[in-house]
Amino acid sequence: MSSPSSLLKQLGLTGAGSPLSGRHLLLILLAAGFLALTVFVVHPNEFRIQAFFSGSNCSRPNTNTDAAAFVAPPAKPPSSASPSHAAAAPAPVPGDDVRILIGIQTLPSKRERRDLLRTVYSLQLREHPSLAGRVDVRFVFCNVTSPDDAVFVALEIMLHGDIIVLDCAENMDNGKTYTFFSTAARAFADNPYDYVMKADDDTYLRLPALAASLGGASRVDAYYGLQMPCDRENFYPFPPFMSGMGYALSWDLVAWVASSDLARREQDGPEDMWTGRWFNLARKAKNRYDNAPRMYNYKGSSPDSCFRHGFVPDTIAVHMLKDDARWAETLAYFNATAGIPRAGELYHLPPLAGRP
Ligand SMILES: *[C@@H]1O[C@H](CO)[C@@H](O)[C@H](O)[C@H]1NC(C)=O
Ligand SMILES: *[C@@H]1O[C@H](CO)[C@@H](O)[C@H](O)[C@H]1NC(C)=O
Ligand SMILES: *[C@@H]1O[C@H](CO)[C@@H](O)[C@H](O)[C@H]1NC(C)=O
């Protein structure tokens, strides 16, 4: 039997592109279901599933069963940060000073998407000036390999200064996440953020909602996002992790990732799922915040699920905005265009998408 990670690779999870999300996640979960079936039903003695989740030679107390190693602390909505957690950590302070670095994972060639995201987030910050200077949105990719892209990226850096080029080769499952967090830990060591968030370039974030929510969360040992699998019955035994649509780590966890032998050694694998796996193995991230149903996938014509539903007003993030039509509908729903008169001296517009 081939190793589980090569099984994942065979499912097409290794191409360049944005990290684990949506369809990839589904494929991985299907693969997991298949694996679990194979292990537990078909070949109960031929393969120990623990090997898959426990990694190669991770140092882990041997007093526990392998399964116990994956009992992550229960995730909770940020507003319910419990006193018991507050006792272990400094009490959360009100969120009006929380500092967040958001690294949007993208590719050098996706200039048009960056242009849209810059516009969207600049307008949000303009509308909420108290966030400017506290919420920094950056675009993140590995080494630029095309000389043409190098010219265009250089121009963007000159004008916007919002690009981080990691020392890595563009990849999907070979450690870009590890490189991102460890690079952030080093680059901002002198002036750390409270949280570093990794987000997809097909995710729409509502920065005020995000900042308010994170402001009420613990500043230490915190792992914040949309927890997967959200359907525990069907997707056992996947280790809990936060969806790649966007998740934030408190600074101490970012620093831990950068210094952890475990994370360095175990960086190749399905991105984002492996982030959860590091914390599970190392018994880190005691404060987990599952933001369902405020973080979710765009619904479209798909049926509702625990990670996908229609728009809701108190949304923090919508994921799977793969094309212009979805972006337009989403931005219209959230009133991103509300400030503009329908017609002016020099322009006129048809009714907006998604609006009567
Ligand atoms: C685990 O450690 C043993 C002994 O140190 C070594 O022989 C083996 O190759 C290691 N396995 C992996 C997957 O690294
Ligand atoms: C990325 O680019 C830097 C600078 O040119 C180079 O030193 C490094 O080896 C490259 N890394 C990879 C993984 O290609
Ligand atoms: C958008 O604006 C309309 C009209 O003012 C309002 O009824 C609606 O609640 C707003 N939607 C959101 C998501 O804030």
mmCIF file of C-alpha atoms and ligand atoms in Angstrom:
data_model
loop_
_atom_site.group_PDB
_atom_site.id
_atom_site.type_symbol
_atom_site.label_atom_id
_atom_site.label_comp_id
_atom_site.label_asym_id
_atom_site.label_seq_id
_atom_site.Cartn_x
_atom_site.Cartn_y
_atom_site.Cartn_z
ATOM 1 C CA MET A 1 0.000 0.000 0.000
ATOM 2 C CA SER A 2 1.410 3.378 -0.920
ATOM 3 C CA SER A 3 1.929 5.838 1.873
ATOM 4 C CA PRO A 4 -0.963 8.094 2.711
ATOM 5 C CA SER A 5 0.888 11.215 1.664
ATOM 6 C CA SER A 6 1.557 9.793 -1.763
ATOM 7 C CA LEU A 7 -2.077 8.849 -1.863
ATOM 8 C CA LEU A 8 -2.882 12.498 -1.329
ATOM 9 C CA LYS A 9 -0.432 13.446 -4.011
ATOM 10 C CA GLN A 10 -2.057 11.094 -6.447
ATOM 11 C CA LEU A 11 -5.273 12.932 -5.830
ATOM 12 C CA GLY A 12 -3.759 15.969 -7.459
ATOM 13 C CA LEU A 13 -2.852 17.915 -4.375
ATOM 14 C CA THR A 14 0.623 18.901 -5.355
ATOM 15 C CA GLY A 15 0.248 21.481 -8.121
ATOM 16 C CA ALA A 16 1.156 25.107 -7.727
ATOM 17 C CA GLY A 17 -1.654 27.281 -6.563
ATOM 18 C CA SER A 18 -3.347 28.443 -3.471
ATOM 19 C CA PRO A 19 -3.127 26.287 -0.386
ATOM 20 C CA LEU A 20 -5.509 23.606 0.702
ATOM 21 C CA SER A 21 -9.050 24.712 0.251
ATOM 22 C CA GLY A 22 -12.434 23.798 -1.017
ATOM 23 C CA ARG A 23 -12.197 21.082 -3.572
ATOM 24 C CA HIS A 24 -8.788 20.011 -2.336
ATOM 25 C CA LEU A 25 -10.104 19.738 1.149
ATOM 26 C CA LEU A 26 -12.966 17.621 -0.033
ATOM 27 C CA LEU A 27 -10.578 15.355 -1.866
ATOM 28 C CA ILE A 28 -8.399 15.048 1.173
ATOM 29 C CA LEU A 29 -11.343 14.292 3.364
ATOM 30 C CA LEU A 30 -12.545 11.699 0.907
ATOM 31 C CA ALA A 31 -9.078 10.213 0.891
ATOM 32 C CA ALA A 32 -9.161 10.159 4.665
ATOM 33 C CA GLY A 33 -12.469 8.404 4.696
ATOM 34 C CA PHE A 34 -11.139 5.878 2.264
ATOM 35 C CA LEU A 35 -8.008 5.430 4.305
ATOM 36 C CA ALA A 36 -9.953 4.974 7.501
ATOM 37 C CA LEU A 37 -12.163 2.429 5.820
ATOM 38 C CA THR A 38 -9.159 0.597 4.477
ATOM 39 C CA VAL A 39 -7.363 0.574 7.770
ATOM 40 C CA PHE A 40 -10.175 -0.242 10.079
ATOM 41 C CA VAL A 41 -12.323 -2.451 7.950
ATOM 42 C CA VAL A 42 -10.330 -3.976 5.154
ATOM 43 C CA HIS A 43 -6.834 -4.344 6.557
ATOM 44 C CA PRO A 44 -7.084 -3.783 10.273
ATOM 45 C CA ASN A 45 -3.646 -5.207 10.966
ATOM 46 C CA GLU A 46 -1.613 -4.219 7.980
ATOM 47 C CA PHE A 47 -1.230 -0.546 8.548
ATOM 48 C CA ARG A 48 -1.203 1.535 11.642
ATOM 49 C CA ILE A 49 -3.024 4.707 10.996
ATOM 50 C CA GLN A 50 -1.141 6.322 13.822
ATOM 51 C CA ALA A 51 1.913 6.436 11.593
ATOM 52 C CA PHE A 52 0.072 8.815 9.351
ATOM 53 C CA PHE A 53 -0.831 11.292 12.010
ATOM 54 C CA SER A 54 1.975 10.883 14.448
ATOM 55 C CA GLY A 55 4.655 11.632 11.900
ATOM 56 C CA SER A 56 7.930 9.828 11.716
ATOM 57 C CA ASN A 57 9.882 10.057 14.890
ATOM 58 C CA CYS A 58 8.177 12.855 16.695
ATOM 59 C CA SER A 59 9.088 13.174 20.291
ATOM 60 C CA ARG A 60 5.876 12.619 22.096
ATOM 61 C CA PRO A 61 5.196 11.280 25.552
ATOM 62 C CA ASN A 62 4.625 7.564 25.209
ATOM 63 C CA THR A 63 2.239 7.432 28.107
ATOM 64 C CA ASN A 64 -0.635 8.270 25.832
ATOM 65 C CA THR A 65 -2.309 6.358 23.102
ATOM 66 C CA ASP A 66 -1.794 7.744 19.672
ATOM 67 C CA ALA A 67 -5.406 8.660 19.439
ATOM 68 C CA ALA A 68 -5.200 10.720 22.590
ATOM 69 C CA ALA A 69 -2.515 12.826 21.000
ATOM 70 C CA PHE A 70 -5.147 14.187 18.682
ATOM 71 C CA VAL A 71 -7.667 15.180 21.243
ATOM 72 C CA ALA A 72 -7.416 18.873 20.651
ATOM 73 C CA PRO A 73 -8.946 21.260 23.097
ATOM 74 C CA PRO A 74 -12.488 22.111 22.133
ATOM 75 C CA ALA A 75 -12.797 25.121 19.909
ATOM 76 C CA LYS A 76 -15.105 27.887 20.943
ATOM 77 C CA PRO A 77 -16.456 31.096 19.597
ATOM 78 C CA PRO A 78 -14.197 33.989 20.583
ATOM 79 C CA SER A 79 -16.885 35.785 22.520
ATOM 80 C CA SER A 80 -17.066 32.893 24.958
ATOM 81 C CA ALA A 81 -13.438 32.922 26.011
ATOM 82 C CA SER A 82 -13.909 31.098 29.258
ATOM 83 C CA PRO A 83 -12.565 32.133 32.640
ATOM 84 C CA SER A 84 -10.602 28.910 32.896
ATOM 85 C CA HIS A 85 -8.689 29.830 29.795
ATOM 86 C CA ALA A 86 -8.370 33.394 30.922
ATOM 87 C CA ALA A 87 -6.794 32.114 34.105
ATOM 88 C CA ALA A 88 -4.135 30.221 32.185
ATOM 89 C CA ALA A 89 -3.430 33.225 30.009
ATOM 90 C CA PRO A 90 -3.478 36.950 30.542
ATOM 91 C CA ALA A 91 -7.048 38.158 30.412
ATOM 92 C CA PRO A 92 -8.015 39.233 26.911
ATOM 93 C CA VAL A 93 -7.987 42.966 26.601
ATOM 94 C CA PRO A 94 -10.600 44.797 24.590
ATOM 95 C CA GLY A 95 -9.946 44.536 20.909
ATOM 96 C CA ASP A 96 -9.321 48.131 20.079
ATOM 97 C CA ASP A 97 -5.573 47.741 19.945
ATOM 98 C CA VAL A 98 -5.129 44.292 18.449
ATOM 99 C CA ARG A 99 -2.474 44.171 15.710
ATOM 100 C CA ILE A 100 -2.878 41.691 12.893
ATOM 101 C CA LEU A 101 -0.669 40.765 9.974
ATOM 102 C CA ILE A 102 -2.654 39.151 7.183
ATOM 103 C CA GLY A 103 -0.580 37.269 4.631
ATOM 104 C CA ILE A 104 -2.643 36.565 1.548
ATOM 105 C CA GLN A 105 -1.141 33.600 -0.228
ATOM 106 C CA THR A 106 -1.109 34.180 -3.942
ATOM 107 C CA LEU A 107 1.039 33.869 -7.046
ATOM 108 C CA PRO A 108 3.213 36.510 -8.715
ATOM 109 C CA SER A 109 1.126 36.426 -11.887
ATOM 110 C CA LYS A 110 -2.188 37.156 -10.146
ATOM 111 C CA ARG A 111 -1.925 40.914 -10.392
ATOM 112 C CA GLU A 112 -5.566 41.456 -11.177
ATOM 113 C CA ARG A 113 -6.679 39.687 -8.003
ATOM 114 C CA ARG A 114 -4.201 41.688 -5.952
ATOM 115 C CA ASP A 115 -5.564 44.854 -7.478
ATOM 116 C CA LEU A 116 -9.102 43.911 -6.453
ATOM 117 C CA LEU A 117 -8.054 42.910 -2.938
ATOM 118 C CA ARG A 118 -6.057 46.101 -2.441
ATOM 119 C CA THR A 119 -9.078 48.128 -3.456
ATOM 120 C CA VAL A 120 -11.434 46.161 -1.227
ATOM 121 C CA TYR A 121 -9.248 46.299 1.872
ATOM 122 C CA SER A 122 -8.130 49.896 1.364
ATOM 123 C CA LEU A 123 -11.758 50.953 1.284
ATOM 124 C CA GLN A 124 -12.520 48.975 4.429
ATOM 125 C CA LEU A 125 -9.631 50.644 6.218
ATOM 126 C CA ARG A 126 -10.689 54.039 4.942
ATOM 127 C CA GLU A 127 -14.148 53.438 6.346
ATOM 128 C CA HIS A 128 -12.683 52.239 9.663
ATOM 129 C CA PRO A 129 -9.632 54.442 10.196
ATOM 130 C CA SER A 130 -9.002 52.990 13.655
ATOM 131 C CA LEU A 131 -7.896 49.782 11.939
ATOM 132 C CA ALA A 132 -5.354 51.438 9.675
ATOM 133 C CA GLY A 133 -1.886 50.777 10.994
ATOM 134 C CA ARG A 134 -3.153 47.869 13.104
ATOM 135 C CA VAL A 135 -4.325 45.516 10.378
ATOM 136 C CA ASP A 136 -1.678 45.054 7.715
ATOM 137 C CA VAL A 137 -2.604 43.176 4.568
ATOM 138 C CA ARG A 138 0.314 41.710 2.641
ATOM 139 C CA PHE A 139 0.580 39.495 -0.404
ATOM 140 C CA VAL A 140 2.778 36.461 -0.068
ATOM 141 C CA PHE A 141 4.404 34.224 -2.618
ATOM 142 C CA CYS A 142 7.524 32.177 -3.164
ATOM 143 C CA ASN A 143 10.437 33.132 -5.383
ATOM 144 C CA VAL A 144 9.480 35.004 -8.519
ATOM 145 C CA THR A 145 10.832 32.959 -11.387
ATOM 146 C CA SER A 146 9.617 34.847 -14.451
ATOM 147 C CA PRO A 147 11.717 37.886 -15.437
ATOM 148 C CA ASP A 148 8.549 39.594 -16.643
ATOM 149 C CA ASP A 149 6.778 39.033 -13.336
ATOM 150 C CA ALA A 150 9.874 40.368 -11.635
ATOM 151 C CA VAL A 151 9.368 43.717 -13.377
ATOM 152 C CA PHE A 152 5.680 43.956 -12.499
ATOM 153 C CA VAL A 153 6.165 42.786 -8.932
ATOM 154 C CA ALA A 154 8.963 45.328 -8.545
ATOM 155 C CA LEU A 155 6.578 48.096 -9.615
ATOM 156 C CA GLU A 156 3.981 46.901 -7.112
ATOM 157 C CA ILE A 157 6.557 46.862 -4.353
ATOM 158 C CA MET A 158 7.640 50.396 -5.284
ATOM 159 C CA LEU A 159 4.097 51.722 -5.241
ATOM 160 C CA HIS A 160 2.389 49.643 -2.555
ATOM 161 C CA GLY A 161 5.132 48.030 -0.486
ATOM 162 C CA ASP A 162 2.777 45.247 0.467
ATOM 163 C CA ILE A 163 4.480 42.154 -0.945
ATOM 164 C CA ILE A 164 6.429 39.460 0.884
ATOM 165 C CA VAL A 165 8.526 37.135 -1.249
ATOM 166 C CA LEU A 166 9.405 34.003 0.668
ATOM 167 C CA ASP A 167 12.524 31.994 0.066
ATOM 168 C CA CYS A 168 10.822 28.966 -1.420
ATOM 169 C CA ALA A 169 9.843 27.448 -4.724
ATOM 170 C CA GLU A 170 6.134 27.866 -5.456
ATOM 171 C CA ASN A 171 4.393 24.765 -4.256
ATOM 172 C CA MET A 172 1.287 23.531 -2.670
ATOM 173 C CA ASP A 173 2.240 20.901 -0.156
ATOM 174 C CA ASN A 174 5.899 21.453 0.463
ATOM 175 C CA GLY A 175 6.196 23.838 3.291
ATOM 176 C CA LYS A 176 5.032 27.250 2.102
ATOM 177 C CA THR A 177 2.961 27.624 5.260
ATOM 178 C CA TYR A 178 5.914 26.797 7.450
ATOM 179 C CA THR A 179 8.068 29.224 5.483
ATOM 180 C CA PHE A 180 5.466 31.954 5.809
ATOM 181 C CA PHE A 181 5.075 31.739 9.567
ATOM 182 C CA SER A 182 8.749 31.298 10.258
ATOM 183 C CA THR A 183 9.629 34.203 7.962
ATOM 184 C CA ALA A 184 7.043 36.408 9.687
ATOM 185 C CA ALA A 185 8.435 35.423 13.086
ATOM 186 C CA ARG A 186 11.906 36.574 12.068
ATOM 187 C CA ALA A 187 10.918 39.628 10.046
ATOM 188 C CA PHE A 188 8.735 41.160 12.746
ATOM 189 C CA ALA A 189 10.551 39.918 15.829
ATOM 190 C CA ASP A 190 11.319 43.481 16.904
ATOM 191 C CA ASN A 191 7.735 44.668 16.626
ATOM 192 C CA PRO A 192 5.522 41.612 16.814
ATOM 193 C CA TYR A 193 1.916 41.509 15.800
ATOM 194 C CA ASP A 194 -0.634 40.017 18.172
ATOM 195 C CA TYR A 195 -1.726 37.630 15.455
ATOM 196 C CA VAL A 196 -0.438 36.479 12.115
ATOM 197 C CA MET A 197 -3.103 35.281 9.749
ATOM 198 C CA LYS A 198 -2.697 33.246 6.616
ATOM 199 C CA ALA A 199 -5.483 33.745 4.086
ATOM 200 C CA ASP A 200 -6.361 32.653 0.579
ATOM 201 C CA ASP A 201 -6.655 35.052 -2.315
ATOM 202 C CA ASP A 202 -10.195 33.802 -2.932
ATOM 203 C CA THR A 203 -11.285 34.749 0.573
ATOM 204 C CA TYR A 204 -13.138 37.964 1.322
ATOM 205 C CA LEU A 205 -12.337 39.210 4.803
ATOM 206 C CA ARG A 206 -14.353 41.791 6.658
ATOM 207 C CA LEU A 207 -11.539 43.396 8.560
ATOM 208 C CA PRO A 208 -13.613 45.226 11.202
ATOM 209 C CA ALA A 209 -15.441 42.017 12.115
ATOM 210 C CA LEU A 210 -12.188 40.084 12.149
ATOM 211 C CA ALA A 211 -10.410 42.630 14.324
ATOM 212 C CA ALA A 212 -13.295 42.867 16.779
ATOM 213 C CA SER A 213 -13.487 39.104 17.034
ATOM 214 C CA LEU A 214 -9.745 38.606 17.467
ATOM 215 C CA GLY A 215 -9.700 41.448 19.953
ATOM 216 C CA GLY A 216 -11.874 39.345 22.230
ATOM 217 C CA ALA A 217 -9.716 36.255 21.864
ATOM 218 C CA SER A 218 -6.738 35.210 23.917
ATOM 219 C CA ARG A 219 -3.444 36.748 22.820
ATOM 220 C CA VAL A 220 -1.526 33.604 23.686
ATOM 221 C CA ASP A 221 -1.644 30.013 22.509
ATOM 222 C CA ALA A 222 -4.517 30.945 20.199
ATOM 223 C CA TYR A 223 -5.493 29.286 16.935
ATOM 224 C CA TYR A 224 -8.397 30.972 15.223
ATOM 225 C CA GLY A 225 -10.364 30.129 12.100
ATOM 226 C CA LEU A 226 -12.972 27.759 10.767
ATOM 227 C CA GLN A 227 -12.334 24.401 12.326
ATOM 228 C CA MET A 228 -12.198 21.336 10.128
ATOM 229 C CA PRO A 229 -13.478 18.741 10.001
ATOM 230 C CA CYS A 230 -16.713 20.341 11.073
ATOM 231 C CA ASP A 231 -18.545 17.070 10.640
ATOM 232 C CA ARG A 232 -16.828 14.899 13.185
ATOM 233 C CA GLU A 233 -18.820 11.761 12.666
ATOM 234 C CA ASN A 234 -18.020 11.357 9.038
ATOM 235 C CA PHE A 235 -14.522 12.641 8.931
ATOM 236 C CA TYR A 236 -12.892 11.018 11.888
ATOM 237 C CA PRO A 237 -9.923 10.444 12.222
ATOM 238 C CA PHE A 238 -8.720 13.688 10.763
ATOM 239 C CA PRO A 239 -6.884 15.843 13.245
ATOM 240 C CA PRO A 240 -8.699 19.081 13.903
ATOM 241 C CA PHE A 241 -7.253 22.024 12.050
ATOM 242 C CA MET A 242 -8.362 25.435 10.848
ATOM 243 C CA SER A 243 -9.429 25.719 7.223
ATOM 244 C CA GLY A 244 -6.933 27.273 4.843
ATOM 245 C CA MET A 245 -9.463 29.930 3.877
ATOM 246 C CA GLY A 246 -7.912 32.028 6.624
ATOM 247 C CA TYR A 247 -6.619 31.324 10.092
ATOM 248 C CA ALA A 248 -4.727 33.299 12.667
ATOM 249 C CA LEU A 249 -2.077 32.280 15.169
ATOM 250 C CA SER A 250 -1.171 34.284 18.230
ATOM 251 C CA TRP A 251 2.373 35.598 18.069
ATOM 252 C CA ASP A 252 3.745 33.058 20.560
ATOM 253 C CA LEU A 253 2.579 30.256 18.276
ATOM 254 C CA VAL A 254 4.115 31.964 15.262
ATOM 255 C CA ALA A 255 7.394 32.142 17.147
ATOM 256 C CA TRP A 256 6.990 28.535 18.221
ATOM 257 C CA VAL A 257 6.513 27.403 14.612
ATOM 258 C CA ALA A 258 9.693 29.218 13.645
ATOM 259 C CA SER A 259 11.712 27.513 16.356
ATOM 260 C CA SER A 260 10.045 24.124 16.414
ATOM 261 C CA ASP A 261 11.965 21.112 15.182
ATOM 262 C CA LEU A 262 8.660 19.345 14.779
ATOM 263 C CA ALA A 263 7.234 21.987 12.440
ATOM 264 C CA ARG A 264 10.486 22.208 10.486
ATOM 265 C CA ARG A 265 10.697 18.462 10.098
ATOM 266 C CA GLU A 266 7.013 17.975 9.342
ATOM 267 C CA GLN A 267 6.456 20.791 6.893
ATOM 268 C CA ASP A 268 5.712 18.677 3.822
ATOM 269 C CA GLY A 269 2.101 17.674 3.740
ATOM 270 C CA PRO A 270 -1.304 19.131 3.090
ATOM 271 C CA GLU A 271 -0.815 22.734 4.097
ATOM 272 C CA ASP A 272 -3.054 24.012 6.881
ATOM 273 C CA MET A 273 -4.037 20.527 7.963
ATOM 274 C CA TRP A 274 -0.415 20.132 8.947
ATOM 275 C CA THR A 275 -0.514 23.363 10.928
ATOM 276 C CA GLY A 276 -3.204 21.806 13.098
ATOM 277 C CA ARG A 277 -1.209 18.623 13.254
ATOM 278 C CA TRP A 278 1.876 20.428 14.646
ATOM 279 C CA PHE A 279 -0.176 21.914 17.434
ATOM 280 C CA ASN A 280 -1.956 18.674 18.141
ATOM 281 C CA LEU A 281 1.291 16.732 18.365
ATOM 282 C CA ALA A 282 2.998 19.372 20.463
ATOM 283 C CA ARG A 283 -0.089 19.951 22.589
ATOM 284 C CA LYS A 284 -0.085 23.599 21.671
ATOM 285 C CA ALA A 285 -2.898 25.981 20.792
ATOM 286 C CA LYS A 286 -5.028 25.453 23.864
ATOM 287 C CA ASN A 287 -7.196 28.400 22.898
ATOM 288 C CA ARG A 288 -8.977 27.377 19.723
ATOM 289 C CA TYR A 289 -11.632 29.522 18.179
ATOM 290 C CA ASP A 290 -14.010 27.988 15.703
ATOM 291 C CA ASN A 291 -15.787 30.772 13.896
ATOM 292 C CA ALA A 292 -18.507 28.783 12.226
ATOM 293 C CA PRO A 293 -20.944 30.031 11.012
ATOM 294 C CA ARG A 294 -19.243 33.416 10.555
ATOM 295 C CA MET A 295 -16.536 31.972 8.313
ATOM 296 C CA TYR A 296 -17.785 29.859 5.453
ATOM 297 C CA ASN A 297 -17.584 28.967 1.804
ATOM 298 C CA TYR A 298 -19.591 30.731 -0.834
ATOM 299 C CA LYS A 299 -22.778 28.781 -1.317
ATOM 300 C CA GLY A 300 -23.749 29.231 -4.940
ATOM 301 C CA SER A 301 -25.980 26.362 -5.979
ATOM 302 C CA SER A 302 -24.370 23.856 -3.618
ATOM 303 C CA PRO A 303 -26.286 22.455 -0.671
ATOM 304 C CA ASP A 304 -25.665 23.888 2.775
ATOM 305 C CA SER A 305 -23.096 22.157 4.931
ATOM 306 C CA CYS A 306 -21.213 22.870 8.113
ATOM 307 C CA PHE A 307 -18.722 24.951 6.123
ATOM 308 C CA ARG A 308 -20.924 26.379 3.384
ATOM 309 C CA HIS A 309 -24.073 28.481 3.501
ATOM 310 C CA GLY A 310 -25.583 31.690 2.239
ATOM 311 C CA PHE A 311 -24.355 35.131 3.267
ATOM 312 C CA VAL A 312 -24.992 36.235 6.831
ATOM 313 C CA PRO A 313 -24.712 39.826 8.064
ATOM 314 C CA ASP A 314 -22.124 39.190 10.784
ATOM 315 C CA THR A 315 -19.727 37.455 8.416
ATOM 316 C CA ILE A 316 -16.017 37.442 9.117
ATOM 317 C CA ALA A 317 -14.901 35.650 5.934
ATOM 318 C CA VAL A 318 -16.345 34.173 2.764
ATOM 319 C CA HIS A 319 -14.204 31.703 0.864
ATOM 320 C CA MET A 320 -14.200 30.186 -2.625
ATOM 321 C CA LEU A 321 -14.639 33.466 -4.465
ATOM 322 C CA LYS A 322 -13.114 31.957 -7.537
ATOM 323 C CA ASP A 323 -14.397 34.349 -10.172
ATOM 324 C CA ASP A 324 -15.489 37.922 -10.760
ATOM 325 C CA ALA A 325 -19.195 37.100 -10.541
ATOM 326 C CA ARG A 326 -18.809 35.706 -7.027
ATOM 327 C CA TRP A 327 -16.735 38.663 -5.929
ATOM 328 C CA ALA A 328 -19.248 41.106 -7.354
ATOM 329 C CA GLU A 329 -22.181 39.386 -5.666
ATOM 330 C CA THR A 330 -20.340 39.188 -2.355
ATOM 331 C CA LEU A 331 -19.184 42.798 -2.398
ATOM 332 C CA ALA A 332 -22.669 43.968 -3.299
ATOM 333 C CA TYR A 333 -24.245 41.949 -0.489
ATOM 334 C CA PHE A 334 -21.880 43.434 2.068
ATOM 335 C CA ASN A 335 -22.566 46.947 0.841
ATOM 336 C CA ALA A 336 -18.989 47.531 -0.244
ATOM 337 C CA THR A 337 -20.318 49.821 -2.951
ATOM 338 C CA ALA A 338 -22.902 51.568 -0.807
ATOM 339 C CA GLY A 339 -20.976 54.809 -0.660
ATOM 340 C CA ILE A 340 -21.183 55.586 -4.338
ATOM 341 C CA PRO A 341 -24.051 57.477 -5.959
ATOM 342 C CA ARG A 342 -25.546 55.536 -8.837
ATOM 343 C CA ALA A 343 -24.691 58.300 -11.267
ATOM 344 C CA GLY A 344 -22.331 61.228 -11.280
ATOM 345 C CA GLU A 345 -21.075 63.884 -13.621
ATOM 346 C CA LEU A 346 -18.666 61.596 -15.405
ATOM 347 C CA TYR A 347 -20.026 58.106 -14.932
ATOM 348 C CA HIS A 348 -23.183 56.089 -14.738
ATOM 349 C CA LEU A 349 -23.607 52.492 -13.694
ATOM 350 C CA PRO A 350 -26.222 49.821 -14.214
ATOM 351 C CA PRO A 351 -27.834 48.267 -11.127
ATOM 352 C CA LEU A 352 -25.213 46.373 -9.137
ATOM 353 C CA ALA A 353 -24.887 42.595 -9.113
ATOM 354 C CA GLY A 354 -26.885 40.871 -6.414
ATOM 355 C CA ARG A 355 -28.941 44.000 -5.784
ATOM 356 C CA PRO A 356 -32.450 44.813 -6.948
HETATM 357 C C1 LIG B 1 12.678 6.799 12.780
HETATM 358 O O1 LIG B 1 13.766 6.604 13.600
HETATM 359 C C2 LIG B 1 14.430 5.373 13.349
HETATM 360 C C3 LIG B 1 15.503 5.182 14.417
HETATM 361 O O2 LIG B 1 16.098 6.433 14.716
HETATM 362 C C4 LIG B 1 15.004 5.394 11.935
HETATM 363 O O3 LIG B 1 15.661 4.181 11.642
HETATM 364 C C5 LIG B 1 13.872 5.605 10.961
HETATM 365 O O4 LIG B 1 14.364 5.742 9.652
HETATM 366 C C6 LIG B 1 13.074 6.847 11.329
HETATM 367 N N1 LIG B 1 11.909 6.931 10.474
HETATM 368 C C7 LIG B 1 11.658 7.994 9.755
HETATM 369 C C8 LIG B 1 10.432 7.916 8.920
HETATM 370 O O5 LIG B 1 12.346 8.990 9.775
HETATM 371 C C1 LIG B 2 14.911 31.922 -3.873
HETATM 372 O O1 LIG B 2 15.641 33.045 -4.315
HETATM 373 C C2 LIG B 2 16.787 33.345 -3.515
HETATM 374 C C3 LIG B 2 17.367 34.652 -4.015
HETATM 375 O O2 LIG B 2 17.534 34.631 -5.398
HETATM 376 C C4 LIG B 2 17.768 32.187 -3.602
HETATM 377 O O3 LIG B 2 18.882 32.449 -2.812
HETATM 378 C C5 LIG B 2 17.067 30.935 -3.102
HETATM 379 O O4 LIG B 2 17.910 29.815 -3.265
HETATM 380 C C6 LIG B 2 15.769 30.681 -3.851
HETATM 381 N N1 LIG B 2 15.075 29.603 -3.178
HETATM 382 C C7 LIG B 2 14.484 28.603 -3.819
HETATM 383 C C8 LIG B 2 13.851 27.578 -2.955
HETATM 384 O O5 LIG B 2 14.420 28.537 -5.029
HETATM 385 C C1 LIG B 3 -26.611 46.689 3.523
HETATM 386 O O1 LIG B 3 -27.390 47.866 3.485
HETATM 387 C C2 LIG B 3 -28.792 47.627 3.604
HETATM 388 C C3 LIG B 3 -29.495 48.937 3.374
HETATM 389 O O2 LIG B 3 -28.989 49.934 4.215
HETATM 390 C C4 LIG B 3 -29.067 47.027 4.964
HETATM 391 O O3 LIG B 3 -30.454 46.757 5.091
HETATM 392 C C5 LIG B 3 -28.277 45.724 5.092
HETATM 393 O O4 LIG B 3 -28.439 45.207 6.393
HETATM 394 C C6 LIG B 3 -26.805 45.958 4.829
HETATM 395 N N1 LIG B 3 -26.137 44.675 4.758
HETATM 396 C C7 LIG B 3 -25.116 44.337 5.529
HETATM 397 C C8 LIG B 3 -24.559 42.982 5.345
HETATM 398 O O5 LIG B 3 -24.647 45.098 6.346
#
